Every structure is written in C-alpha cells, then in structure tokens.
Short mmCIF file of C-alpha atoms in Angstrom, two decimals:
data_model
loop_
_atom_site.label_atom_id
_atom_site.label_comp_id
_atom_site.label_asym_id
_atom_site.label_seq_id
_atom_site.Cartn_x
_atom_site.Cartn_y
_atom_site.Cartn_z
CA MET A 71 83.17 46.54 58.38
CA GLU A 72 85.40 46.62 61.25
CA GLN A 73 82.55 47.34 64.26
CA ARG A 74 80.32 44.34 62.23
CA LYS A 75 84.04 42.21 63.11
CA PHE A 76 84.15 42.95 65.99
CA LEU A 77 80.71 42.51 67.23
CA LEU A 78 80.87 38.88 65.71
CA CYS A 79 84.54 38.27 67.57
CA LEU A 80 83.03 39.65 70.73
CA ILE A 81 79.89 37.23 70.13
CA LEU A 82 82.09 34.05 69.14
CA GLY A 83 84.39 35.14 72.50
CA LEU A 84 81.10 34.83 74.84
CA LEU A 85 79.72 32.12 73.31
CA ALA A 86 82.60 30.16 73.36
CA THR A 87 81.75 27.50 75.30
CA SER A 88 78.03 27.95 74.88
CA GLY A 89 75.43 27.29 72.03
CA PRO A 90 74.86 29.93 69.33
CA ALA A 91 73.19 33.41 70.32
CA LYS A 92 69.74 33.32 70.51
CA THR A 93 67.77 35.16 68.57
CA VAL A 94 64.40 36.00 70.05
CA ASN A 95 61.29 37.78 69.63
CA ALA A 96 61.27 41.41 70.87
CA ASP A 97 59.73 40.28 73.94
CA SER A 98 61.80 37.72 75.25
CA PRO A 99 63.42 37.85 78.34
CA PHE A 100 66.90 38.51 79.02
CA ASP A 101 68.87 38.34 82.31
CA PHE A 102 71.17 41.53 82.20
CA TYR A 103 73.22 43.86 80.10
CA TYR A 104 76.79 43.50 79.69
CA LEU A 105 78.38 47.51 79.52
CA ILE A 106 81.84 46.78 78.00
CA LEU A 107 84.02 49.77 77.98
CA MET A 108 87.08 50.22 75.84
CA TRP A 109 90.19 52.04 77.03
CA PRO A 110 91.04 53.82 73.16
CA GLY A 111 94.79 53.90 73.94
CA ALA A 112 95.20 49.85 73.67
CA TYR A 113 93.33 49.95 70.43
CA CYS A 114 95.67 52.62 69.09
CA THR A 115 98.78 50.37 69.89
CA ASP A 116 97.53 47.33 68.67
CA SER A 117 95.33 47.78 65.73
CA GLU A 118 96.23 47.07 62.41
CA TYR A 119 95.71 50.02 60.90
CA GLY A 120 96.10 52.39 64.15
CA CYS A 121 93.21 54.87 65.02
CA CYS A 122 91.67 57.70 63.50
CA VAL A 123 90.33 61.40 64.30
CA PRO A 124 86.34 60.34 63.66
CA LYS A 125 84.71 62.40 60.80
CA TYR A 126 82.70 64.54 63.60
CA GLY A 127 86.10 65.46 65.31
CA TYR A 128 88.07 64.41 68.43
CA PRO A 129 86.63 61.89 70.97
CA SER A 130 87.22 62.37 74.77
CA GLU A 131 90.20 61.03 76.55
CA ASP A 132 88.39 58.51 78.59
CA PHE A 133 86.93 54.87 78.39
CA PHE A 134 84.28 54.86 75.32
CA VAL A 135 81.11 52.50 75.26
CA LYS A 136 81.90 50.14 73.21
CA SER A 137 78.86 47.82 73.47
CA PHE A 138 75.78 47.44 75.62
CA MET A 139 75.00 43.93 75.31
CA THR A 140 71.54 41.91 76.48
CA PHE A 141 72.66 38.58 77.90
CA ASP A 142 70.62 35.59 79.19
CA SER A 143 72.62 33.93 81.84
CA SER A 144 70.30 30.93 81.79
CA GLU A 145 71.45 30.24 78.42
CA ASN A 146 75.08 31.66 78.80
CA THR A 147 74.31 32.99 75.40
CA ALA A 148 73.94 36.82 74.22
CA VAL A 149 70.25 37.60 73.23
CA VAL A 150 70.77 39.31 69.95
CA ARG A 151 68.37 40.61 66.68
CA CYS A 152 65.16 40.20 68.09
CA ASN A 153 62.29 40.39 65.95
CA SER A 154 61.64 44.27 65.86
CA ASP A 155 59.42 46.67 63.75
CA ASN A 156 62.05 49.45 65.39
CA PRO A 157 64.59 50.15 62.96
CA PHE A 158 67.53 52.48 63.51
CA ASP A 159 67.05 56.00 62.90
CA ILE A 160 69.66 58.44 63.62
CA ASN A 161 67.36 60.88 63.94
CA LYS A 162 66.25 60.02 67.21
CA LEU A 163 69.56 60.35 68.31
CA ASP A 164 70.02 64.29 67.74
CA SER A 165 69.61 65.46 71.69
CA ILE A 166 72.73 62.99 72.73
CA GLU A 167 74.80 63.30 69.22
CA ASN A 168 77.46 65.17 70.72
CA ASN A 169 77.85 62.98 73.87
CA LEU A 170 77.73 59.80 71.84
CA ASN A 171 80.52 61.28 69.34
CA HIS A 172 82.98 61.52 72.73
CA TYR A 173 81.91 58.73 74.33
CA TRP A 174 80.54 55.88 72.23
CA SER A 175 82.96 56.56 69.72
CA ASN A 176 84.54 55.07 66.79
CA ILE A 177 88.22 55.61 66.26
CA LYS A 178 88.75 52.86 63.27
CA CYS A 179 90.53 53.95 60.25
CA PRO A 180 89.69 55.04 57.51
CA ARG A 181 87.92 57.75 59.51
CA THR A 182 83.98 57.41 59.77
CA ASP A 183 81.30 59.11 61.16
CA GLY A 184 80.24 56.49 64.13
CA VAL A 185 76.65 56.21 62.55
CA ASN A 186 77.02 52.58 61.38
CA SER A 187 78.50 51.65 64.58
CA TRP A 188 75.27 52.67 66.43
CA LYS A 189 73.36 51.32 63.96
CA SER A 190 74.96 48.06 64.34
CA GLU A 191 74.17 48.16 68.46
CA TRP A 192 70.94 48.86 68.01
CA ASN A 193 69.80 46.36 65.79
CA SER A 194 72.01 43.58 67.67
CA TYR A 195 70.89 44.49 71.01
CA GLY A 196 69.04 47.26 71.62
CA VAL A 197 65.87 46.00 69.97
CA CYS A 198 66.00 43.38 72.58
CA SER A 199 66.21 45.61 75.54
CA GLY A 200 62.59 46.69 75.73
CA LEU A 201 64.00 50.10 75.28
CA LYS A 202 63.11 52.91 72.88
CA GLU A 203 65.85 53.91 70.73
CA LEU A 204 67.04 57.02 72.70
CA ASP A 205 66.48 55.59 75.57
CA TYR A 206 68.88 52.39 74.70
CA PHE A 207 71.93 55.07 74.36
CA LYS A 208 71.09 57.27 76.78
CA ALA A 209 71.03 54.47 79.44
CA GLY A 210 74.63 53.38 78.17
CA LEU A 211 76.15 56.85 78.11
CA GLN A 212 74.80 57.25 82.02
CA LEU A 213 75.99 54.06 83.35
CA ARG A 214 79.32 54.80 81.23
CA LYS A 215 79.50 58.28 83.39
CA ASN A 216 78.45 56.82 86.37
CA ALA A 217 81.03 53.90 86.26
CA ASP A 218 83.60 56.87 85.52
CA VAL A 219 86.30 53.95 85.48
CA LEU A 220 89.09 56.11 84.66
CA SER A 221 88.81 57.94 87.85
CA ALA A 222 88.16 54.95 89.79
CA LEU A 223 91.27 53.69 88.90
CA ALA A 224 93.26 56.91 89.19
CA GLU A 225 91.60 56.99 92.85
CA GLN A 226 94.05 54.25 93.32
CA GLY A 227 96.94 55.56 92.12
CA ILE A 228 96.37 53.48 88.53
CA LYS A 229 97.06 55.94 85.56
CA PRO A 230 97.71 55.45 81.94
CA ASP A 231 101.15 56.06 82.13
CA TYR A 232 103.18 52.76 80.88
CA GLN A 233 103.15 51.04 83.98
CA LEU A 234 102.59 47.64 85.20
CA TYR A 235 99.80 47.24 87.24
CA ASN A 236 98.17 44.24 88.92
CA THR A 237 95.13 43.00 87.13
CA ALA A 238 93.37 42.26 90.68
CA PHE A 239 94.20 45.58 91.62
CA ILE A 240 92.37 47.37 88.90
CA LYS A 241 89.43 45.14 89.29
CA TRP A 242 89.58 45.80 93.38
CA ALA A 243 89.99 49.31 92.23
CA VAL A 244 86.64 49.63 90.13
CA ASN A 245 84.79 47.59 93.00
CA GLN A 246 86.07 50.33 95.46
CA LYS A 247 83.89 52.67 93.62
CA LEU A 248 80.54 50.35 92.18
CA GLY A 249 80.80 47.78 94.38
CA VAL A 250 80.72 45.12 91.68
CA THR A 251 83.85 43.42 90.25
CA PRO A 252 84.43 43.92 86.93
CA GLY A 253 85.89 41.58 83.94
CA VAL A 254 89.15 42.50 82.35
CA GLN A 255 90.37 42.06 78.93
CA CYS A 256 93.67 42.51 77.60
CA ARG A 257 95.33 42.61 74.01
CA ASP A 258 99.17 42.65 73.13
CA GLY A 259 100.85 45.98 74.01
CA PRO A 260 104.21 47.35 73.47
CA PHE A 261 107.57 45.99 75.38
CA GLY A 262 106.16 42.41 74.89
CA LYS A 263 103.52 43.15 77.31
CA LYS A 264 99.72 42.82 77.34
CA GLN A 265 97.84 45.77 77.90
CA LEU A 266 94.08 46.78 79.38
CA TYR A 267 91.86 47.22 76.82
CA GLU A 268 88.35 46.71 78.36
CA ILE A 269 86.28 46.76 81.53
CA TYR A 270 83.38 44.58 81.37
CA LEU A 271 80.38 45.80 83.81
CA CYS A 272 76.96 43.99 84.64
CA VAL A 273 74.05 45.62 84.74
CA ASP A 274 70.35 45.21 85.96
CA LYS A 275 67.06 44.89 83.31
CA ASP A 276 66.76 48.11 84.66
CA ALA A 277 69.41 49.65 82.65
CA LYS A 278 70.32 51.52 85.72
CA SER A 279 72.08 49.57 88.51
CA PHE A 280 75.25 47.94 88.39
CA ILE A 281 75.13 44.39 89.76
CA ASP A 282 77.98 41.16 90.51
CA CYS A 283 78.22 39.86 87.07
CA PRO A 284 76.26 36.38 86.85
CA VAL A 285 78.74 35.15 84.37
CA LEU A 286 81.69 36.84 82.50
CA PRO A 287 83.40 35.10 79.27
CA ASN A 288 86.16 34.02 78.81
CA LEU A 289 88.41 37.12 79.44
CA SER A 290 92.26 36.96 78.83
CA CYS A 291 94.73 39.25 81.10
CA PRO A 292 98.09 38.18 82.72
CA ALA A 293 98.50 38.79 86.73
CA GLU A 294 100.12 42.45 85.25
CA VAL A 295 99.21 44.90 82.65
CA LEU A 296 100.61 47.93 81.01
CA PHE A 297 97.83 50.81 81.18
CA HIS A 298 98.96 52.76 78.02
CA PRO A 299 98.25 56.69 77.75
CA PHE A 300 95.64 57.61 75.28
CA HIS A 301 95.93 61.67 73.65
CA THR A 302 93.68 62.63 71.07
CA TRP A 303 97.59 63.56 69.35
CA MET A 304 97.84 59.96 68.94
CA LEU A 305 94.75 60.18 65.97
CA ASN A 306 95.62 59.99 62.53
CA THR A 307 93.76 62.75 60.62
CA THR A 308 93.87 65.12 57.70
CA SER A 309 91.56 67.55 59.09
CA ALA A 310 90.09 68.36 62.14
CA ALA A 311 86.18 69.34 63.06
CA ASN A 312 85.27 71.05 66.22
CA ILE A 313 82.64 70.17 68.33
CA VAL A 314 81.43 71.08 71.73
CA MET A 315 82.70 69.30 74.79
CA PRO A 316 79.79 67.76 76.70
CA HIS A 317 78.70 69.04 80.41
#
C-alpha cells in the first residue's frame, strides 16, 4: 500500500504542471527513463513508521532503486500502465532476486517481501519500456551500479555523516563521475534541516546510457542539505534472515 501511495504521489508530483499521466499502447513511444535512487537513511528518519528489515533479510547500505520510470518529455508526462499482455511474474526474476533484495529494496514497516513493489513498478512502467520483464529489472539494477552515486559523492568528500553539504556541490559531484547533472529531492530531516533523499538520473531509451535530463519535476531542496547516515541496525526487526551479498 505504501509503495502504491509513493507511486501515486510521485506521478502527481511529476505532473504538477502538466496533464494527466499518459496510458498508451505497449508500442507507444516514450523519450527517456527517470532512474530514481533513494537514500534509505532519509526514509528511516522521516517515515511515519520508521523502517524495517525486509522479510528476505538486510538490504545494502547504499542508494536503492526507487523507480525506473518511462517518460514522455514532449507532453511532460509519465508513460504508465501501457496495454500489455505481459503480466508480472516473480519467477522470471529468480536469477536476480538477490540483487533486487539488496538494491531495489523496500524497507517500509510492517515488513514486506518487496514483491508488491516490483509488481507495481512493472505494471506501471516496465510494460511501457518494450523490454522483457527480466531485462527491465536488470537494466535498472545495472544503471544503479554504474552510477555508484555513494562513491561519486565520497570521492568529493560528501559522506553520510550528519554534515551539511551544498546542494549544487552534490550535483557537481555526480556530474564529475557520470557527465550528467542529476536532480536532487530532499525531505524533512533532524535538527530542523532538510536532508538528501533522492537522486534523479535520466537514461536514454536504450536503458543503458545516462543523458542530460530533458526535463525534471519540481524538486525541492535548499542550498544546503544534511546527509544522514544509514546503517542496517537502524532497521526494526524481530528476526533476521541471512542472504548472500552479491558480487
């Protein structure tokens, strides 16, 4: 339910100054993807119910894929829920399940196995991508890995350590690694400050190449933002499951 609420809020935010999301045939065009990466430390500190260890075990201490969204810049609208005869099938993702658990994770409370999140993402955007289900999720995971935003920030001295960092400097740090400028979204943080929450990267239709964003939604961040730490001990749990860390 929370994931569905997130997707609805995200779409509404993207379309604040445009028309409704476009529902199209599966072969209808879109212009690019938004790869939206979420920093879990911000989610944990500002979520109404905190954050929980997913049922499958601990996620990575890194940025997660939040969404891999198809977008039409000519109409400034997300391309969603295309007519498709490819319903979500979790069994098709067996080969990448461990990576999904770590890097396309759902840490909401109460604990979840993440399947509904992936199903919602596929039914909303994956069916519009023209990719097979496995290829769509593999592409999102590979792009997250290639971006390696946490390392890009660390290389410029930006670390999740409660310190304030210049928002423009955060964008510059990502640009130094990827050659494109991201969008940055913040949310309420401790000490009355705003904190780094999401990184928006634009991806070409080939689902492989980062591009300069043709358009960005109305993202909100002050000139300086707090970068909150994230550690797995911040996650609420009554039992832990062990899974193998991916290479």
